[in-house]
Coordinates of C-alpha atoms in Angstrom, one line a residue:
Chain A
M1 CA 2.2 13.9 13.6
T2 CA 3.9 12.0 16.4
P3 CA 3.1 8.3 16.7
P4 CA 1.0 7.6 19.7
R5 CA 2.7 6.0 22.6
H6 CA 0.3 3.3 23.7
P7 CA -1.5 1.6 20.8
V8 CA -2.8 -1.1 23.2
K9 CA -4.4 1.5 25.4
V10 CA -6.0 3.2 22.4
L11 CA -7.4 -0.2 21.3
L12 CA -8.7 -1.0 24.8
G13 CA -10.3 2.4 24.9
L14 CA -12.0 1.9 21.5
G15 CA -13.1 -1.6 22.6
A16 CA -14.7 -0.2 25.7
L17 CA -16.4 2.6 23.7
S18 CA -17.7 0.0 21.3
V19 CA -19.2 -2.1 24.1
A20 CA -20.8 1.0 25.6
V21 CA -22.2 2.2 22.3
L22 CA -23.5 -1.2 21.3
S23 CA -25.2 -1.8 24.6
L24 CA -26.8 1.7 25.0
A25 CA -27.7 2.6 21.4
P26 CA -30.7 0.3 21.1
F27 CA -32.5 2.2 23.9
F28 CA -32.5 5.4 21.7
G29 CA -34.3 6.1 18.5
G30 CA -37.6 7.7 17.6
Y31 CA -38.5 7.4 21.2
H32 CA -36.7 6.1 24.3
V33 CA -37.3 2.5 25.3
P34 CA -37.0 2.0 29.1
F35 CA -34.0 0.1 30.3
S36 CA -36.3 -2.3 32.1
V37 CA -37.0 -3.9 28.7
I38 CA -33.9 -6.1 29.4
L39 CA -35.7 -7.5 32.4
G40 CA -38.8 -8.2 30.5
K41 CA -40.7 -5.5 32.4
A42 CA -41.7 -3.4 29.4
S43 CA -44.8 -3.5 27.3
A44 CA -45.0 -6.0 24.4
S45 CA -44.7 -3.4 21.8
E46 CA -41.7 -1.9 23.5
A47 CA -40.1 -5.3 23.7
M48 CA -40.8 -5.9 20.0
V49 CA -39.3 -2.6 19.0
F50 CA -36.3 -3.2 21.1
W51 CA -35.5 -6.8 20.3
Q52 CA -36.8 -7.0 16.7
M53 CA -35.8 -3.6 15.4
R54 CA -33.4 -1.6 17.5
V55 CA -31.0 -4.4 18.4
P56 CA -30.6 -5.8 14.9
Q57 CA -30.4 -2.2 13.5
V58 CA -27.6 -1.4 15.8
M59 CA -25.8 -4.7 15.0
V60 CA -26.1 -4.1 11.2
A61 CA -24.9 -0.5 11.6
F62 CA -21.9 -1.6 13.6
L63 CA -20.9 -4.3 11.1
A64 CA -21.5 -2.1 8.1
G65 CA -19.5 0.8 9.6
A66 CA -16.7 -1.6 10.6
G67 CA -16.5 -3.2 7.1
L68 CA -16.6 0.0 5.2
S69 CA -14.0 1.6 7.4
V70 CA -11.5 -1.3 7.2
S71 CA -12.0 -1.5 3.4
G72 CA -11.2 2.1 3.1
M73 CA -8.1 1.6 5.2
A74 CA -6.9 -1.1 2.8
F75 CA -7.5 1.0 -0.3
Q76 CA -5.7 4.0 1.3
A77 CA -2.7 1.8 2.0
M78 CA -2.6 0.1 -1.4
F79 CA -3.0 3.4 -3.3
R80 CA -1.0 5.5 -0.8
N81 CA -3.6 8.1 -1.3
P82 CA -5.9 9.4 1.5
L83 CA -8.8 9.8 -1.0
A84 CA -8.9 6.2 -2.0
T85 CA -12.1 4.6 -0.8
P86 CA -14.7 2.0 -1.9
F87 CA -16.5 4.9 -3.5
T88 CA -13.7 6.7 -5.3
L89 CA -12.6 3.4 -6.7
G90 CA -16.0 2.6 -8.1
V91 CA -16.5 -0.5 -6.0
A92 CA -19.5 0.8 -4.0
S93 CA -21.1 2.2 -7.2
G94 CA -20.5 -1.0 -9.1
A95 CA -22.2 -2.9 -6.2
S96 CA -25.1 -0.5 -6.2
L97 CA -25.6 -0.9 -9.9
G98 CA -25.5 -4.7 -9.6
A99 CA -28.0 -4.7 -6.8
A100 CA -30.3 -2.2 -8.6
L101 CA -30.2 -4.2 -11.8
Y102 CA -31.1 -7.3 -9.8
V103 CA -34.1 -5.6 -8.1
R104 CA -35.3 -4.3 -11.5
S105 CA -34.8 -7.6 -13.4
G106 CA -36.7 -9.7 -11.0
L107 CA -34.2 -12.6 -11.5
R108 CA -33.4 -14.9 -8.6
L109 CA -29.7 -15.5 -7.9
D110 CA -29.9 -16.7 -4.3
L111 CA -27.2 -19.0 -3.2
P112 CA -27.5 -21.0 0.0
G113 CA -27.0 -18.5 2.9
I114 CA -26.4 -15.6 0.6
P115 CA -29.3 -13.5 -0.8
G116 CA -29.3 -12.9 -4.5
V117 CA -29.1 -9.2 -4.2
S118 CA -25.7 -9.7 -2.4
V119 CA -24.5 -11.9 -5.2
A120 CA -25.5 -9.3 -7.8
A121 CA -23.8 -6.5 -5.7
F122 CA -20.7 -8.6 -5.5
L123 CA -20.7 -9.1 -9.3
G124 CA -21.1 -5.4 -9.8
A125 CA -18.3 -4.5 -7.3
F126 CA -15.9 -7.0 -8.8
A127 CA -16.6 -5.9 -12.3
A128 CA -15.8 -2.3 -11.3
I129 CA -12.6 -3.1 -9.4
G130 CA -11.6 -5.6 -12.1
L131 CA -11.9 -2.8 -14.7
V132 CA -9.9 -0.4 -12.6
Y133 CA -7.2 -3.0 -11.9
S134 CA -6.9 -4.2 -15.5
L135 CA -6.3 -0.6 -16.5
S136 CA -3.4 -0.4 -14.0
T137 CA -1.7 -3.5 -15.4
G138 CA -2.5 -3.2 -19.0
R139 CA -0.1 -2.1 -21.7
R140 CA -0.4 1.5 -20.7
K141 CA 0.2 1.2 -17.0
L142 CA -1.8 3.6 -14.9
S143 CA -0.2 5.2 -11.8
A144 CA -2.0 4.9 -8.5
A145 CA -3.4 8.4 -9.2
G146 CA -4.5 7.3 -12.6
M147 CA -6.3 4.3 -11.2
L148 CA -8.1 6.6 -8.7
L149 CA -9.3 8.8 -11.6
A150 CA -10.4 5.8 -13.5
G151 CA -12.3 4.6 -10.4
V152 CA -14.0 8.0 -10.1
A153 CA -15.0 7.9 -13.8
I154 CA -16.4 4.3 -13.4
S155 CA -18.2 5.4 -10.3
F156 CA -19.9 8.3 -12.2
C157 CA -20.9 5.9 -15.1
C158 CA -22.4 3.4 -12.6
S159 CA -24.3 6.2 -10.8
S160 CA -25.8 7.5 -14.1
L161 CA -26.7 4.0 -15.2
L162 CA -28.3 3.5 -11.8
L163 CA -30.4 6.6 -12.1
F164 CA -31.4 5.4 -15.6
V165 CA -32.4 2.0 -14.2
Q166 CA -34.4 3.7 -11.5
Y167 CA -36.1 6.0 -14.0
I168 CA -37.3 3.2 -16.3
S169 CA -38.5 1.0 -13.4
R170 CA -42.0 0.6 -12.2
V171 CA -43.0 2.9 -9.3
G172 CA -42.7 0.1 -6.7
H173 CA -39.2 -0.9 -7.8
S174 CA -38.2 2.7 -8.2
I175 CA -39.1 3.7 -4.6
R176 CA -37.4 0.6 -3.3
I177 CA -34.2 1.4 -5.3
M178 CA -34.3 5.1 -4.2
H179 CA -34.7 4.3 -0.5
W180 CA -31.9 1.8 -0.6
L181 CA -29.7 4.2 -2.6
M182 CA -30.0 6.9 0.1
G183 CA -28.3 4.5 2.4
G184 CA -31.1 3.7 4.8
M185 CA -31.0 0.6 7.0
H186 CA -34.5 -0.8 7.0
V187 CA -33.7 -3.7 9.2
F188 CA -36.3 -5.8 10.8
G189 CA -35.3 -9.0 12.6
Y190 CA -32.0 -10.8 12.4
A191 CA -31.9 -12.0 8.8
D192 CA -30.0 -8.9 7.7
V193 CA -27.5 -9.3 10.5
F194 CA -26.6 -12.7 9.1
N195 CA -26.6 -11.3 5.6
V196 CA -23.9 -8.8 6.5
L197 CA -21.9 -10.7 9.1
P198 CA -20.0 -13.2 6.9
F199 CA -18.9 -10.5 4.5
V200 CA -17.5 -8.3 7.1
T201 CA -15.8 -11.0 9.2
S202 CA -14.2 -12.7 6.3
G203 CA -13.0 -9.4 4.7
A204 CA -11.6 -8.2 8.0
A205 CA -9.9 -11.5 8.7
V206 CA -8.2 -11.4 5.3
L207 CA -7.1 -7.8 5.8
F208 CA -5.7 -8.6 9.3
Y209 CA -3.9 -11.6 7.9
Y210 CA -2.2 -9.2 5.4
R211 CA -1.3 -6.5 8.0
H212 CA 2.5 -6.8 7.5
E213 CA 2.0 -6.7 3.7
L214 CA -0.2 -3.6 4.1
N215 CA 2.5 -1.9 6.1
L216 CA 5.0 -2.5 3.3
L217 CA 2.7 -1.6 0.5
L218 CA 2.1 1.7 2.3
V219 CA 5.7 2.7 1.8
G220 CA 5.9 1.6 -1.8
D221 CA 5.3 -1.4 -4.1
D222 CA 9.0 -1.6 -4.9
I223 CA 10.0 -1.7 -1.2
A224 CA 7.3 -4.3 -0.6
A225 CA 8.5 -6.4 -3.5
S226 CA 12.1 -6.2 -2.4
R227 CA 11.1 -7.2 1.1
G228 CA 9.5 -10.4 -0.2
V229 CA 5.8 -9.4 -0.7
A230 CA 4.4 -11.0 -3.8
V231 CA 2.8 -7.7 -4.7
G232 CA 0.6 -8.7 -7.6
R233 CA -0.9 -11.7 -5.8
V234 CA -1.4 -9.9 -2.5
K235 CA -3.1 -6.9 -4.2
I236 CA -5.5 -9.0 -6.1
T237 CA -6.4 -10.9 -2.9
L238 CA -6.9 -7.6 -1.1
F239 CA -9.0 -6.2 -3.9
F240 CA -11.2 -9.3 -3.9
A241 CA -11.6 -9.3 -0.1
T242 CA -12.5 -5.6 0.1
S243 CA -14.9 -5.8 -2.9
F244 CA -16.6 -8.8 -1.2
T245 CA -17.0 -6.9 2.1
V246 CA -18.3 -3.7 0.4
A247 CA -20.7 -5.6 -1.8
G248 CA -22.1 -7.5 1.1
I249 CA -22.7 -4.3 3.0
V250 CA -24.1 -2.3 0.0
A251 CA -26.6 -5.1 -0.8
V252 CA -28.2 -4.7 2.6
C253 CA -27.6 -1.1 3.6
G254 CA -27.2 0.7 0.3
P255 CA -24.2 2.9 -0.6
I256 CA -23.3 4.7 2.7
G257 CA -20.8 7.3 1.9
F258 CA -17.8 8.7 3.7
V259 CA -17.5 6.1 6.5
G260 CA -14.8 4.3 4.4
M261 CA -12.9 7.5 4.0
M262 CA -13.2 9.3 7.3
M263 CA -12.9 6.6 9.8
P264 CA -9.6 5.1 8.7
H265 CA -8.1 8.6 8.9
I266 CA -9.5 9.2 12.4
A267 CA -8.2 5.7 13.5
R268 CA -4.8 6.6 12.0
L269 CA -4.7 9.9 14.0
L270 CA -5.5 7.9 17.1
I271 CA -3.2 5.0 16.8
G272 CA -0.7 5.5 13.9
S273 CA -0.3 3.8 10.6
D274 CA 0.9 0.3 11.7
H275 CA -1.8 -2.0 10.3
R276 CA -1.3 -4.5 13.2
T277 CA -3.2 -2.1 15.4
L278 CA -4.8 0.1 12.8
T279 CA -6.9 -2.7 11.4
P280 CA -8.8 -3.4 14.6
A281 CA -8.9 0.3 15.4
S282 CA -10.5 1.1 12.0
L283 CA -13.0 -1.7 12.5
L284 CA -14.1 -0.4 15.9
A285 CA -14.1 3.3 15.0
G286 CA -16.1 2.7 11.9
G287 CA -18.6 0.5 13.7
V288 CA -19.1 3.1 16.5
F289 CA -19.4 5.9 14.1
L290 CA -22.1 4.3 11.9
V291 CA -24.1 3.3 15.0
L292 CA -24.1 6.9 16.2
C293 CA -25.0 8.2 12.8
D294 CA -27.8 5.7 12.5
R295 CA -29.2 6.6 15.9
L296 CA -28.9 10.3 15.0
A297 CA -30.7 9.7 11.7
R298 CA -33.6 8.1 13.6
T299 CA -33.9 10.8 16.3
V300 CA -33.5 14.2 14.6
V301 CA -36.9 14.4 13.0
P302 CA -39.1 11.8 14.7
P303 CA -41.1 10.0 13.7
S304 CA -39.6 10.0 10.2
E305 CA -36.2 8.6 9.7
V306 CA -33.5 10.4 7.7
P307 CA -31.5 7.9 5.7
V308 CA -28.2 7.3 7.4
G309 CA -26.3 8.1 4.2
V310 CA -27.6 11.6 4.4
V311 CA -26.1 12.0 7.9
T312 CA -22.7 10.4 7.1
S313 CA -22.4 12.6 3.9
L314 CA -23.4 15.7 5.8
L315 CA -20.6 15.0 8.3
G316 CA -18.2 13.6 5.6
G317 CA -18.4 16.4 3.1
P318 CA -16.8 19.0 5.4
F319 CA -14.3 16.4 6.6
F320 CA -13.3 15.7 3.0
L321 CA -12.7 19.4 2.5
W322 CA -10.7 19.7 5.7
L323 CA -8.6 16.8 4.6
L324 CA -7.9 18.3 1.2
I325 CA -7.0 21.7 2.7
R326 CA -4.8 20.1 5.3
R327 CA -3.0 18.0 2.7
G328 CA -2.6 21.1 0.5
V329 CA -0.9 23.0 3.3
D330 CA 1.4 20.0 4.2
Chain B
M1 CA 33.3 -23.2 -7.8
T2 CA 30.7 -20.9 -6.3
P3 CA 28.4 -19.2 -8.9
P4 CA 28.5 -15.5 -9.3
A5 CA 26.2 -13.4 -7.1
I6 CA 24.2 -12.2 -10.1
E7 CA 24.5 -13.4 -13.7
V8 CA 22.4 -11.8 -16.5
R9 CA 22.3 -13.3 -20.0
S10 CA 20.6 -11.6 -23.0
L11 CA 18.2 -9.7 -20.9
S12 CA 15.6 -7.7 -22.9
L13 CA 12.6 -5.8 -21.8
A14 CA 10.1 -4.1 -24.1
V15 CA 7.2 -2.0 -22.9
G16 CA 4.9 -1.2 -25.7
A17 CA 7.0 -0.2 -28.7
S18 CA 10.0 0.9 -26.7
L19 CA 12.9 -1.4 -25.9
L20 CA 14.1 -0.5 -22.4
L21 CA 16.7 -3.2 -22.1
D22 CA 18.4 -4.8 -25.2
Q23 CA 20.3 -8.1 -25.0
L24 CA 22.1 -7.2 -21.9
S25 CA 24.6 -9.6 -20.4
F26 CA 26.9 -9.2 -17.4
Q27 CA 27.8 -10.8 -14.1
V28 CA 28.6 -9.7 -10.6
E29 CA 31.1 -11.7 -8.6
R30 CA 30.5 -12.5 -5.0
G31 CA 31.8 -9.7 -2.8
A32 CA 32.3 -7.3 -5.7
S33 CA 30.8 -3.8 -5.9
L34 CA 29.3 -2.9 -9.2
A35 CA 28.5 0.6 -10.3
I36 CA 25.9 0.8 -13.0
L37 CA 26.5 4.1 -14.9
G38 CA 24.8 5.8 -17.8
P39 CA 22.8 8.9 -18.7
N40 CA 19.1 9.4 -17.8
G41 CA 16.8 6.9 -19.5
A42 CA 19.6 4.4 -20.1
G43 CA 17.7 1.6 -18.3
K44 CA 19.6 1.6 -15.0
T45 CA 16.6 1.6 -12.7
T46 CA 14.7 -0.7 -15.1
L47 CA 17.5 -3.2 -14.7
L48 CA 17.2 -3.1 -10.9
R49 CA 13.5 -3.5 -11.1
C50 CA 13.9 -6.6 -13.3
L51 CA 16.3 -8.0 -10.7
L52 CA 13.7 -7.4 -8.0
R53 CA 10.9 -8.9 -10.1
I54 CA 8.9 -5.7 -10.1
H55 CA 9.1 -6.0 -13.9
S56 CA 8.3 -9.5 -15.0
S57 CA 7.8 -9.5 -18.7
W58 CA 11.5 -9.6 -19.6
T59 CA 13.2 -12.3 -21.8
G60 CA 16.6 -13.8 -21.3
E61 CA 18.0 -15.3 -18.2
I62 CA 18.7 -13.9 -14.7
L63 CA 20.5 -16.1 -12.1
V64 CA 20.9 -15.1 -8.5
D65 CA 23.3 -17.3 -6.6
G66 CA 23.2 -19.7 -9.5
R67 CA 19.4 -20.0 -9.3
G68 CA 16.9 -18.8 -11.9
L69 CA 15.1 -15.7 -10.8
R70 CA 11.8 -17.1 -12.0
D71 CA 12.3 -20.3 -9.9
L72 CA 12.6 -18.3 -6.6
R73 CA 9.6 -17.3 -4.6
Q74 CA 9.5 -13.5 -3.7
R75 CA 10.4 -14.2 -0.1
Q76 CA 13.3 -16.5 -1.1
L77 CA 14.6 -13.7 -3.4
A78 CA 14.2 -11.2 -0.5
R79 CA 16.4 -13.4 1.7
R80 CA 19.2 -13.2 -1.0
M81 CA 18.8 -9.6 -2.2
A82 CA 17.9 -6.3 -0.5
Y83 CA 17.1 -3.0 -2.1
V84 CA 17.6 0.7 -1.3
P85 CA 15.2 2.6 -3.5
Q86 CA 15.2 6.3 -4.6
L87 CA 13.8 8.5 -1.8
E88 CA 11.7 10.9 -3.8
G89 CA 8.0 11.3 -3.3
R90 CA 7.5 8.8 -0.5
R91 CA 5.9 9.0 2.9
F92 CA 7.0 6.9 5.8
P93 CA 4.5 7.2 8.6
F94 CA 6.5 5.0 10.9
A95 CA 9.2 5.3 13.5
V96 CA 12.7 4.3 12.4
R97 CA 12.9 1.1 14.4
E98 CA 9.3 0.1 13.3
F99 CA 10.3 0.7 9.6
V100 CA 13.5 -1.2 9.9
T101 CA 11.8 -4.1 11.7
M102 CA 9.4 -4.4 8.8
S103 CA 12.3 -5.6 6.7
R104 CA 12.3 -8.8 8.7
Y105 CA 9.2 -9.8 6.6
P106 CA 10.9 -12.5 4.5
H107 CA 12.2 -14.2 7.7
R108 CA 8.9 -14.5 9.5
D109 CA 5.5 -16.1 9.0
A110 CA 2.1 -14.4 9.1
F111 CA 1.4 -15.2 12.7
G112 CA 4.8 -14.9 14.4
G113 CA 5.8 -11.8 16.3
S114 CA 9.3 -10.4 16.5
T115 CA 11.9 -12.9 17.6
A116 CA 15.1 -12.3 19.4
E117 CA 16.9 -12.9 16.2
D118 CA 14.8 -10.2 14.5
R119 CA 15.8 -7.7 17.2
R120 CA 19.5 -8.6 16.9
A121 CA 19.3 -8.2 13.1
V122 CA 17.6 -4.8 13.5
D123 CA 20.1 -3.6 16.1
S124 CA 23.1 -4.5 14.1
A125 CA 21.6 -3.0 10.9
L126 CA 21.0 0.3 12.8
A127 CA 24.6 0.2 14.1
L128 CA 26.1 -0.5 10.8
A129 CA 24.2 2.3 9.1
E130 CA 25.1 4.6 12.1
V131 CA 21.5 5.5 12.8
E132 CA 21.1 4.0 16.3
E133 CA 20.4 7.3 17.9
L134 CA 17.5 7.9 15.5
A135 CA 15.8 4.6 16.4
D136 CA 12.8 6.1 18.1
C137 CA 12.3 9.1 15.8
P138 CA 9.4 9.2 13.4
M139 CA 10.7 8.9 9.8
E140 CA 8.8 12.1 8.9
V141 CA 11.0 14.4 10.9
L142 CA 14.3 13.1 9.5
S143 CA 16.4 15.0 6.9
G144 CA 16.8 13.5 3.4
G145 CA 20.3 12.3 4.3
E146 CA 19.2 10.7 7.6
R147 CA 16.3 9.0 5.8
Q148 CA 18.6 7.6 3.2
E149 CA 20.7 6.1 6.0
V150 CA 17.6 4.5 7.5
L151 CA 16.7 3.0 4.1
I152 CA 20.1 1.5 4.0
A153 CA 19.7 0.2 7.6
A154 CA 16.3 -1.3 6.6
A155 CA 17.9 -3.1 3.6
L156 CA 20.7 -4.4 5.9
A157 CA 18.1 -5.8 8.4
Q158 CA 17.0 -8.2 5.6
Q159 CA 20.4 -9.9 6.0
A160 CA 20.7 -10.6 2.3
E161 CA 24.0 -11.2 0.6
I162 CA 23.3 -8.8 -2.2
L163 CA 22.5 -5.1 -1.8
L164 CA 21.0 -3.1 -4.6
L165 CA 21.1 0.7 -4.3
D166 CA 19.4 3.1 -6.6
E167 CA 21.2 6.5 -6.6
P168 CA 21.7 6.5 -2.8
T169 CA 23.4 9.9 -2.8
A170 CA 21.3 11.8 -5.3
F171 CA 20.1 15.1 -3.8
L172 CA 22.3 14.8 -0.7
D173 CA 24.7 17.3 0.6
Y174 CA 28.5 16.6 0.6
R175 CA 28.6 15.5 4.3
H176 CA 25.9 12.9 3.8
R177 CA 27.4 11.7 0.5
V178 CA 30.7 11.0 2.3
R179 CA 28.9 9.4 5.2
I180 CA 27.0 7.1 2.8
H181 CA 30.3 6.2 1.0
E182 CA 31.8 5.3 4.4
I183 CA 28.8 3.3 5.4
L184 CA 28.9 1.3 2.1
A185 CA 32.6 0.6 2.6
N186 CA 31.9 -0.6 6.2
I187 CA 29.1 -2.8 4.9
R188 CA 31.5 -4.5 2.4
T189 CA 34.3 -5.0 5.0
E190 CA 32.0 -6.2 7.8
T191 CA 29.4 -8.3 6.0
G192 CA 31.2 -9.1 2.7
A193 CA 28.0 -8.2 0.9
T194 CA 27.9 -7.8 -2.9
T195 CA 26.7 -4.3 -3.7
V196 CA 25.2 -3.1 -7.0
L197 CA 24.8 0.7 -7.1
V198 CA 23.1 2.8 -9.8
T199 CA 24.6 6.3 -10.1
H200 CA 25.1 9.2 -12.5
D201 CA 28.3 10.2 -10.8
L202 CA 31.6 8.9 -12.2
N203 CA 33.5 10.0 -9.2
E204 CA 31.1 8.1 -6.9
A205 CA 31.8 5.0 -9.0
L206 CA 35.5 5.6 -8.7
A207 CA 35.2 6.0 -4.9
V208 CA 33.0 3.0 -4.0
A209 CA 33.0 0.4 -6.8
T210 CA 35.3 -2.4 -7.9
D211 CA 33.6 -3.0 -11.3
T212 CA 31.4 -1.0 -13.6
L213 CA 28.7 -1.5 -16.2
A214 CA 27.7 1.3 -18.4
L215 CA 24.4 1.4 -20.2
D216 CA 23.0 3.6 -23.0
R217 CA 19.5 3.2 -24.3
G218 CA 19.2 -0.3 -22.8
Q219 CA 22.5 -1.6 -24.2
R220 CA 25.7 -2.4 -22.6
I221 CA 28.4 0.0 -23.8
F222 CA 31.1 -0.7 -21.3
A223 CA 31.9 -3.3 -18.7
G224 CA 35.0 -4.0 -16.7
P225 CA 37.0 -3.0 -13.6
V226 CA 36.4 0.5 -12.4
S227 CA 39.9 1.5 -13.5
G228 CA 38.6 1.3 -17.0
L229 CA 36.8 4.6 -16.4
L230 CA 40.1 6.4 -16.0
D231 CA 40.3 6.7 -19.8
P232 CA 38.5 10.0 -20.8
A233 CA 37.7 8.6 -24.2
V234 CA 35.7 5.8 -22.5
V235 CA 33.7 8.1 -20.3
S236 CA 33.0 10.6 -23.1
E237 CA 31.5 7.7 -25.0
I238 CA 29.2 6.8 -22.1
F239 CA 27.9 10.3 -21.3
G240 CA 28.4 12.2 -24.5
V241 CA 30.4 14.8 -22.7
T242 CA 34.2 15.4 -22.8
F243 CA 36.0 14.7 -19.5
E244 CA 39.3 15.7 -18.1
L245 CA 41.2 13.4 -15.7
L246 CA 42.8 15.1 -12.7
Q247 CA 45.4 12.9 -11.0
R248 CA 45.7 13.6 -7.2
D249 CA 48.5 12.8 -4.9
G250 CA 47.5 9.9 -2.7
G251 CA 43.8 10.0 -3.7
T252 CA 41.5 8.5 -6.3
P253 CA 41.7 10.6 -9.6
L254 CA 38.8 12.9 -10.4
L255 CA 36.9 13.1 -13.7
V256 CA 35.7 16.6 -14.5
P257 CA 33.1 17.1 -17.2
G258 CA 33.8 19.6 -20.0
S259 CA 31.6 20.2 -23.0
I260 CA 29.0 18.2 -25.0
V261 CA 30.6 16.2 -27.8
K262 CA 27.5 15.0 -29.5
E263 CA 23.8 15.3 -29.4
P264 CA 22.2 12.0 -28.7
P265 CA 20.2 10.9 -31.7
P266 CA 16.4 11.1 -31.2

């Protein structure tokens, strides 16, 4: 793999693509909304669909894709493993379990500006990553590969508990949990945009702040420490920031698979492994990808909407296999 | 009087039930070149990892430039001490110059870009490790020997006065071994750096070191000038193998291993 020559050009290209996708995507969906809606020349129902559904859906999809992608990027660097993602480390499943327990319990945990379901998701995500991390620093230190396996095990436990919670819930709760679990974005109005936005922007800002540290962690914890990175403190901060981002996304959109694994790899193929440029590239690539998947999910079998998680997993499964085979051949 | 570059007093490190380092004391004078010798599992790499603060649960005292290791921030330590790790099992998805520039980390803050001083430090490090012509190559296409030289360049770019090297010539062919010995000699004459080198190879210690420290199961079993290794009885004690000393006209003597003298107790 040769490093690309012009990271700035790649970034500009991704930026232009993002602008194009963001501005065109809202016109497509179950049916096409005429472009004249911008000028206020469409019917009231078309205007409502466009401004109150399509535009916020596209914004949430972009933010969620960007946040999942950049979180996966950070995990892949810290574990030096291409299969490290918010899912394989149990973060997303922990967040899902937290959110499902919250829906089932009927408690109210709302904080000013943050809905209670996000708080619950965050608690679940942090419990999961805390467990994985404490296993890695305990008396029997786990290797990065060991941590991944622990994460997968925790992920399975959380998924089973989640199914159990869903099974014993009343029908109304159960359907709500199931819809959300399949990774659908049932967005109406802008509240959800603002429920996701702070999680993604703050997480991305922290990851970008630590771009030099991520570069050094990618070549080894010992090299990073010897170059002056306070490895333990930086890793905890990064775990916290990524869990925060993933939990905020999962609470609104459900656990959307594979974005966090695929898109950082694709960004890396485009722009190389330098996190100074890889971080923005992962954000943009993840955002564009999830917007396209979301639009596809809403267009393939109109008028019903396939949950976007189904689309990303259908694309992601084969990609995962391709990655495994390619790594095996390396 | 200037303090020694590194001073270690009663250093012990236990992980679980096993004692990896046991009451270890030694010091490295400024400008010296110390070879840390010993069989596999003696605690050589563990000792380096304590010095770098990768291990932190040790007891005892470690002073770098007369300052307690625990009183230094990680960046302050990195400005005093650089490290060349073992090569095995790593991926370096960067070009050589990019990777070497990453070593300027302890000299810059989060928002600053590369300064002219960073570029000068990188250029002179590439020159001193004799890898200037590889500067634009991706690390992934380099041979093991070239990669080891780049790792040395990267450590040099840190401009630290102390350089730790963990088996820098393991798995290398003779040509790259000799090259690395030459590079280490050049580093000492041109920068006056203190070097600490972990090795299995007695003849490497004789070729590049001024002083030696031998470990066995975490304990110090020999310390002194490298000429002390010229006694076959001493080196048999360290490695549990008989050695024969071959004197050579106009060159450093060679130690040749013979047969096993004792089974190490379990």
